[in-house]
mmCIF file of C-alpha atoms in Angstrom:
data_model
loop_
_atom_site.group_PDB
_atom_site.id
_atom_site.type_symbol
_atom_site.label_atom_id
_atom_site.label_comp_id
_atom_site.label_asym_id
_atom_site.label_seq_id
_atom_site.Cartn_x
_atom_site.Cartn_y
_atom_site.Cartn_z
ATOM 1 C CA MET A 1 -0.038 -0.046 0.057
ATOM 2 C CA PRO A 2 1.421 3.356 -0.884
ATOM 3 C CA ASN A 3 2.280 5.887 1.809
ATOM 4 C CA LYS A 4 -0.122 8.624 2.681
ATOM 5 C CA PHE A 5 1.473 12.008 3.479
ATOM 6 C CA PHE A 6 -1.518 14.363 3.751
ATOM 7 C CA ASN A 7 -3.816 12.446 6.127
ATOM 8 C CA GLY A 8 -6.054 14.957 7.830
ATOM 9 C CA THR A 9 -5.593 17.676 5.226
ATOM 10 C CA GLU A 10 -7.591 18.802 2.311
ATOM 11 C CA LEU A 11 -5.155 17.162 -0.137
ATOM 12 C CA TYR A 12 -5.656 13.595 1.452
ATOM 13 C CA ILE A 13 -8.629 12.761 -0.888
ATOM 14 C CA TYR A 14 -6.756 13.980 -3.906
ATOM 15 C CA GLU A 15 -3.725 11.828 -2.878
ATOM 16 C CA CYS A 16 -5.909 8.771 -2.455
ATOM 17 C CA MET A 17 -7.700 9.155 -5.686
ATOM 18 C CA MET A 18 -4.570 9.675 -7.675
ATOM 19 C CA GLN A 19 -2.771 6.763 -6.001
ATOM 20 C CA GLU A 20 -5.720 4.387 -6.882
ATOM 21 C CA GLY A 21 -5.535 5.589 -10.496
ATOM 22 C CA THR A 22 -1.746 5.167 -10.840
ATOM 23 C CA MET A 23 -1.717 1.756 -9.029
ATOM 24 C CA GLY A 24 -3.743 0.313 -11.787
ATOM 25 C CA LYS A 25 -2.443 -0.936 -15.152
ATOM 26 C CA GLN A 26 -4.576 1.634 -17.097
ATOM 27 C CA TYR A 27 -5.829 5.127 -16.594
ATOM 28 C CA SER A 28 -9.462 5.721 -16.542
ATOM 29 C CA LYS A 29 -10.876 7.721 -19.547
ATOM 30 C CA SER A 30 -11.255 10.913 -17.479
ATOM 31 C CA GLU A 31 -7.557 10.578 -16.177
ATOM 32 C CA ARG A 32 -6.258 10.149 -19.749
ATOM 33 C CA LYS A 33 -8.166 13.205 -20.720
ATOM 34 C CA LEU A 34 -6.746 15.388 -17.871
ATOM 35 C CA LYS A 35 -3.240 14.234 -18.732
ATOM 36 C CA GLY A 36 -3.807 15.003 -22.397
ATOM 37 C CA GLN A 37 -5.110 18.488 -21.523
ATOM 38 C CA TYR A 38 -2.010 19.040 -19.323
ATOM 39 C CA ILE A 39 0.382 18.010 -22.110
ATOM 40 C CA GLU A 40 -1.347 20.398 -24.521
ATOM 41 C CA GLN A 41 -1.056 23.190 -22.041
ATOM 42 C CA LEU A 42 2.671 22.425 -21.534
ATOM 43 C CA LYS A 43 3.179 22.426 -25.352
ATOM 44 C CA GLN A 44 1.414 25.665 -25.667
ATOM 45 C CA PHE A 45 3.676 27.080 -22.864
ATOM 46 C CA MET A 46 6.679 25.788 -24.770
ATOM 47 C CA ARG A 47 5.731 27.373 -28.012
ATOM 48 C CA GLU A 48 4.955 30.682 -26.326
ATOM 49 C CA TYR A 49 8.363 30.744 -24.692
ATOM 50 C CA GLY A 50 10.626 29.567 -27.425
ATOM 51 C CA TYR A 51 10.620 25.828 -26.869
ATOM 52 C CA GLY A 52 8.320 24.793 -29.582
ATOM 53 C CA GLU A 53 10.947 22.888 -31.416
ATOM 54 C CA LEU A 54 11.395 20.568 -28.460
ATOM 55 C CA CYS A 55 7.862 19.365 -28.361
ATOM 56 C CA LYS A 56 8.437 16.321 -30.429
ATOM 57 C CA ARG A 57 11.203 15.195 -28.161
ATOM 58 C CA ILE A 58 9.161 15.095 -24.901
ATOM 59 C CA ILE A 59 5.879 13.492 -26.131
ATOM 60 C CA LYS A 60 7.134 9.782 -25.763
ATOM 61 C CA PRO A 61 8.644 10.301 -22.185
ATOM 62 C CA LEU A 62 5.615 12.374 -21.089
ATOM 63 C CA ASN A 63 3.230 9.532 -22.118
ATOM 64 C CA ALA A 64 5.066 7.117 -20.017
ATOM 65 C CA MET A 65 4.993 9.269 -16.862
ATOM 66 C CA ILE A 66 2.396 9.549 -14.111
ATOM 67 C CA PHE A 67 -0.120 12.387 -13.994
ATOM 68 C CA ASP A 68 -1.017 13.867 -10.646
ATOM 69 C CA GLY A 69 -2.001 17.495 -11.282
ATOM 70 C CA PHE A 70 1.235 17.624 -13.402
ATOM 71 C CA ILE A 71 3.852 15.123 -14.558
ATOM 72 C CA PHE A 72 5.980 12.910 -12.434
ATOM 73 C CA ILE A 73 8.487 10.198 -13.622
ATOM 74 C CA SER A 74 7.336 7.742 -10.956
ATOM 75 C CA GLN A 75 5.279 7.197 -7.836
ATOM 76 C CA ASP A 76 8.351 7.677 -5.713
ATOM 77 C CA HIS A 77 8.919 11.104 -7.402
ATOM 78 C CA ARG A 78 5.313 12.158 -6.733
ATOM 79 C CA ASN A 79 5.378 10.977 -3.066
ATOM 80 C CA ARG A 80 8.785 12.665 -2.381
ATOM 81 C CA PHE A 81 7.526 15.956 -4.053
ATOM 82 C CA TRP A 82 4.275 16.169 -2.062
ATOM 83 C CA GLN A 83 6.024 15.211 1.167
ATOM 84 C CA MET A 84 8.806 17.792 0.732
ATOM 85 C CA TYR A 85 6.517 20.436 -0.628
ATOM 86 C CA ASN A 86 4.359 20.147 2.371
ATOM 87 C CA LYS A 87 7.317 20.375 4.688
ATOM 88 C CA TRP A 88 8.670 23.403 2.792
ATOM 89 C CA LEU A 89 5.228 25.186 3.317
ATOM 90 C CA LYS A 90 5.884 25.044 7.062
ATOM 91 C CA HIS A 91 9.193 26.927 6.717
ATOM 92 C CA THR A 92 8.204 29.703 4.307
ATOM 93 C CA TYR A 93 5.714 32.578 4.058
ATOM 94 C CA LYS A 94 6.246 33.115 0.288
ATOM 95 C CA ARG A 95 5.101 30.780 -2.444
ATOM 96 C CA GLU A 96 8.045 31.132 -4.701
ATOM 97 C CA ASN A 97 7.566 29.168 -7.904
ATOM 98 C CA GLY A 98 11.209 28.945 -8.602
ATOM 99 C CA LYS A 99 11.803 27.064 -5.372
ATOM 100 C CA ILE A 100 8.824 24.758 -6.086
ATOM 101 C CA ALA A 101 10.499 23.965 -9.418
ATOM 102 C CA VAL A 102 13.778 23.112 -7.667
ATOM 103 C CA ILE A 103 11.866 20.849 -5.185
ATOM 104 C CA TYR A 104 10.200 19.139 -8.039
ATOM 105 C CA ILE A 105 13.436 18.353 -9.831
ATOM 106 C CA LEU A 106 15.249 17.195 -6.732
ATOM 107 C CA SER A 107 12.304 15.005 -5.752
ATOM 108 C CA ALA A 108 12.724 13.013 -9.014
ATOM 109 C CA LYS A 109 15.622 10.840 -7.727
ATOM 110 C CA SER A 110 16.272 9.272 -4.325
ATOM 111 C CA VAL A 111 19.935 10.072 -4.623
ATOM 112 C CA PHE A 112 19.061 13.762 -4.065
ATOM 113 C CA ARG A 113 17.202 13.153 -0.917
ATOM 114 C CA THR A 114 19.787 14.703 1.492
ATOM 115 C CA VAL A 115 20.325 17.772 -0.587
ATOM 116 C CA LEU A 116 16.532 18.083 -1.027
ATOM 117 C CA THR A 117 15.949 17.884 2.718
ATOM 118 C CA ASN A 118 18.657 20.593 3.325
ATOM 119 C CA TYR A 119 17.244 22.823 0.633
ATOM 120 C CA VAL A 120 13.715 22.646 2.074
ATOM 121 C CA SER A 121 14.763 23.101 5.659
ATOM 122 C CA ASN A 122 17.438 25.772 5.285
ATOM 123 C CA PRO A 123 16.717 28.925 3.089
ATOM 124 C CA LEU A 124 20.548 29.699 3.093
ATOM 125 C CA PHE A 125 21.501 26.226 1.887
ATOM 126 C CA SER A 126 23.910 26.162 -1.105
ATOM 127 C CA MET A 127 23.975 23.022 -3.042
ATOM 128 C CA PRO A 128 27.360 21.188 -3.306
ATOM 129 C CA ILE A 129 29.164 20.923 -6.632
ATOM 130 C CA MET A 130 28.354 17.424 -6.919
ATOM 131 C CA ILE A 131 26.693 14.580 -4.851
ATOM 132 C CA LYS A 132 28.362 11.419 -3.688
ATOM 133 C CA ASP A 133 27.250 8.386 -5.658
ATOM 134 C CA CYS A 134 25.401 10.576 -8.193
ATOM 135 C CA ALA A 135 26.471 8.578 -11.113
ATOM 136 C CA GLY A 136 24.772 8.431 -14.515
ATOM 137 C CA GLU A 137 23.968 11.059 -17.153
ATOM 138 C CA GLU A 138 20.383 11.484 -16.040
ATOM 139 C CA ASN A 139 21.200 12.169 -12.519
ATOM 140 C CA TYR A 140 23.931 14.555 -13.461
ATOM 141 C CA THR A 141 21.630 16.438 -15.827
ATOM 142 C CA LEU A 142 18.682 16.762 -13.319
ATOM 143 C CA TYR A 143 21.088 17.858 -10.495
ATOM 144 C CA GLN A 144 22.677 20.535 -12.695
ATOM 145 C CA ALA A 145 19.165 21.683 -13.758
ATOM 146 C CA ALA A 146 18.135 22.013 -10.145
ATOM 147 C CA LYS A 147 21.075 24.244 -9.510
ATOM 148 C CA LEU A 148 20.288 26.255 -12.621
ATOM 149 C CA PHE A 149 16.712 26.831 -11.392
ATOM 150 C CA ALA A 150 18.096 27.764 -7.905
ATOM 151 C CA GLY A 151 20.397 30.361 -9.536
ATOM 152 C CA MET A 152 23.546 28.637 -8.505
ATOM 153 C CA GLU A 153 26.722 27.887 -10.447
ATOM 154 C CA THR A 154 25.880 24.898 -12.588
ATOM 155 C CA GLY A 155 27.295 22.935 -15.481
ATOM 156 C CA LEU A 156 24.049 23.382 -17.418
ATOM 157 C CA LYS A 157 23.253 26.207 -19.700
ATOM 158 C CA GLU A 158 19.899 27.387 -21.037
ATOM 159 C CA GLU A 159 20.993 26.699 -24.641
ATOM 160 C CA ASP A 160 21.956 23.201 -23.746
ATOM 161 C CA LEU A 161 18.152 22.293 -23.620
ATOM 162 C CA SER A 162 18.045 22.185 -27.435
ATOM 163 C CA GLU A 163 20.959 19.792 -27.699
ATOM 164 C CA ASP A 164 19.842 16.120 -27.655
ATOM 165 C CA GLU A 165 23.482 15.036 -27.266
ATOM 166 C CA ILE A 166 23.653 16.943 -23.914
ATOM 167 C CA ILE A 167 20.163 16.139 -22.463
ATOM 168 C CA ASP A 168 18.101 13.070 -22.950
ATOM 169 C CA ASP A 169 14.502 13.404 -23.733
ATOM 170 C CA LYS A 170 13.293 12.052 -20.358
ATOM 171 C CA SER A 171 15.336 14.585 -18.434
ATOM 172 C CA LEU A 172 14.223 17.253 -20.960
ATOM 173 C CA ALA A 173 10.588 16.492 -20.189
ATOM 174 C CA VAL A 174 11.190 16.885 -16.455
ATOM 175 C CA ILE A 175 13.158 20.143 -16.855
ATOM 176 C CA LEU A 176 10.441 21.762 -19.109
ATOM 177 C CA SER A 177 7.682 20.647 -16.705
ATOM 178 C CA ALA A 178 9.757 22.408 -14.013
ATOM 179 C CA LYS A 179 9.781 25.546 -16.297
ATOM 180 C CA PHE A 180 6.010 25.287 -16.424
ATOM 181 C CA ILE A 181 5.966 25.074 -12.665
ATOM 182 C CA GLN A 182 8.261 28.021 -12.267
ATOM 183 C CA LYS A 183 5.939 30.076 -14.508
ATOM 184 C CA TYR A 184 2.590 29.223 -13.110
ATOM 185 C CA GLY A 185 3.148 27.297 -9.897
ATOM 186 C CA ILE A 186 1.799 23.838 -9.157
ATOM 187 C CA TYR A 187 -1.718 24.912 -9.489
ATOM 188 C CA GLY A 188 -1.081 27.076 -12.534
ATOM 189 C CA TYR A 189 -2.294 24.471 -14.985
ATOM 190 C CA ALA A 190 -5.578 24.091 -13.021
ATOM 191 C CA LYS A 191 -6.064 27.858 -12.889
ATOM 192 C CA LYS A 192 -5.427 28.165 -16.656
ATOM 193 C CA LYS A 193 -7.808 25.358 -17.401
ATOM 194 C CA ALA A 194 -10.479 26.930 -15.030
ATOM 195 C CA LYS A 195 -10.778 29.830 -17.417
ATOM 196 C CA HIS A 196 -12.306 27.457 -19.942
ATOM 197 C CA HIS A 197 -13.858 24.837 -17.751
ATOM 198 C CA GLN A 198 -15.499 24.945 -14.253
ATOM 199 C CA SER A 199 -13.701 22.783 -11.759
ATOM 200 C CA GLU A 200 -15.569 19.430 -11.204
ATOM 201 C CA TYR A 201 -13.860 18.642 -7.917
ATOM 202 C CA ILE A 202 -15.248 19.292 -4.517
ATOM 203 C CA ASN A 203 -12.974 18.386 -1.802
ATOM 204 C CA LYS A 204 -14.650 18.545 1.588
ATOM 205 C CA SER A 205 -13.800 16.334 4.514
ATOM 206 C CA ALA A 206 -16.289 15.345 7.204
ATOM 207 C CA ARG A 207 -14.591 13.414 9.927
ATOM 208 C CA HIS A 208 -16.797 10.828 11.416
ATOM 209 C CA ASN A 209 -14.316 8.967 13.659
ATOM 210 C CA ARG A 210 -10.749 8.261 14.131
ATOM 211 C CA ASN A 211 -10.560 5.430 11.666
ATOM 212 C CA SER A 212 -12.152 6.903 8.594
ATOM 213 C CA SER A 213 -13.074 10.055 6.818
ATOM 214 C CA THR A 214 -15.929 10.855 4.347
ATOM 215 C CA TYR A 215 -15.374 13.069 1.355
ATOM 216 C CA VAL A 216 -17.526 14.402 -1.437
ATOM 217 C CA HIS A 217 -16.373 13.886 -5.060
ATOM 218 C CA ASN A 218 -18.668 14.651 -8.044
ATOM 219 C CA GLY A 219 -21.683 14.661 -5.802
ATOM 220 C CA LYS A 220 -20.923 11.161 -4.322
ATOM 221 C CA SER A 221 -19.727 10.426 -0.770
ATOM 222 C CA ILE A 222 -16.542 8.367 -0.537
ATOM 223 C CA ARG A 223 -15.426 6.961 2.819
ATOM 224 C CA ILE A 224 -11.639 6.238 3.053
ATOM 225 C CA ARG A 225 -10.240 4.248 5.897
ATOM 226 C CA LYS A 226 -6.916 5.656 7.324
#
């Protein structure tokens, strides 16, 4: 059973619903539709900000990734992000999208866990030049990308994004998703979509006892055991 990080919060039902969806072999029709809409929004963002020629490179890796409000490369990536994002909220009064993007990238790999924890807990933390046991091209690329988003000295340059010999397609998809987050925040996609479609989700919790909670989703009551 996957971990629950938001028990007792308004995000708990959303976490439960998306875990159920990603645990299965196939997405439901509505989940595929939401993911497709997100990818179209991401592609639109890329075209608007000069990354249009990269759209073809990221489609295949995006299709293989998990969708939970936005794109994650794995369930571990998603779980780490929400856990560390929630921890970061307790230490900050500002909702800086750039820092959220850094947390998103560092959450992608378990090898970044110590750096991620320090980054979230200490606003003055400076990432080391390299991380011990951070072997592999993908790990190197993502770590350098995180430093780039954090405004620190890095081995990755903006112009490197268009070089497929420097950045693999999967890492590129993560980096461009981070840029999307940096621009609009983690709820930016939902807010943009809301301009065209009324939100269908109503997340209200009604605690009945210590062992379960009841939520309302699309007019139906759902009881979830803790």
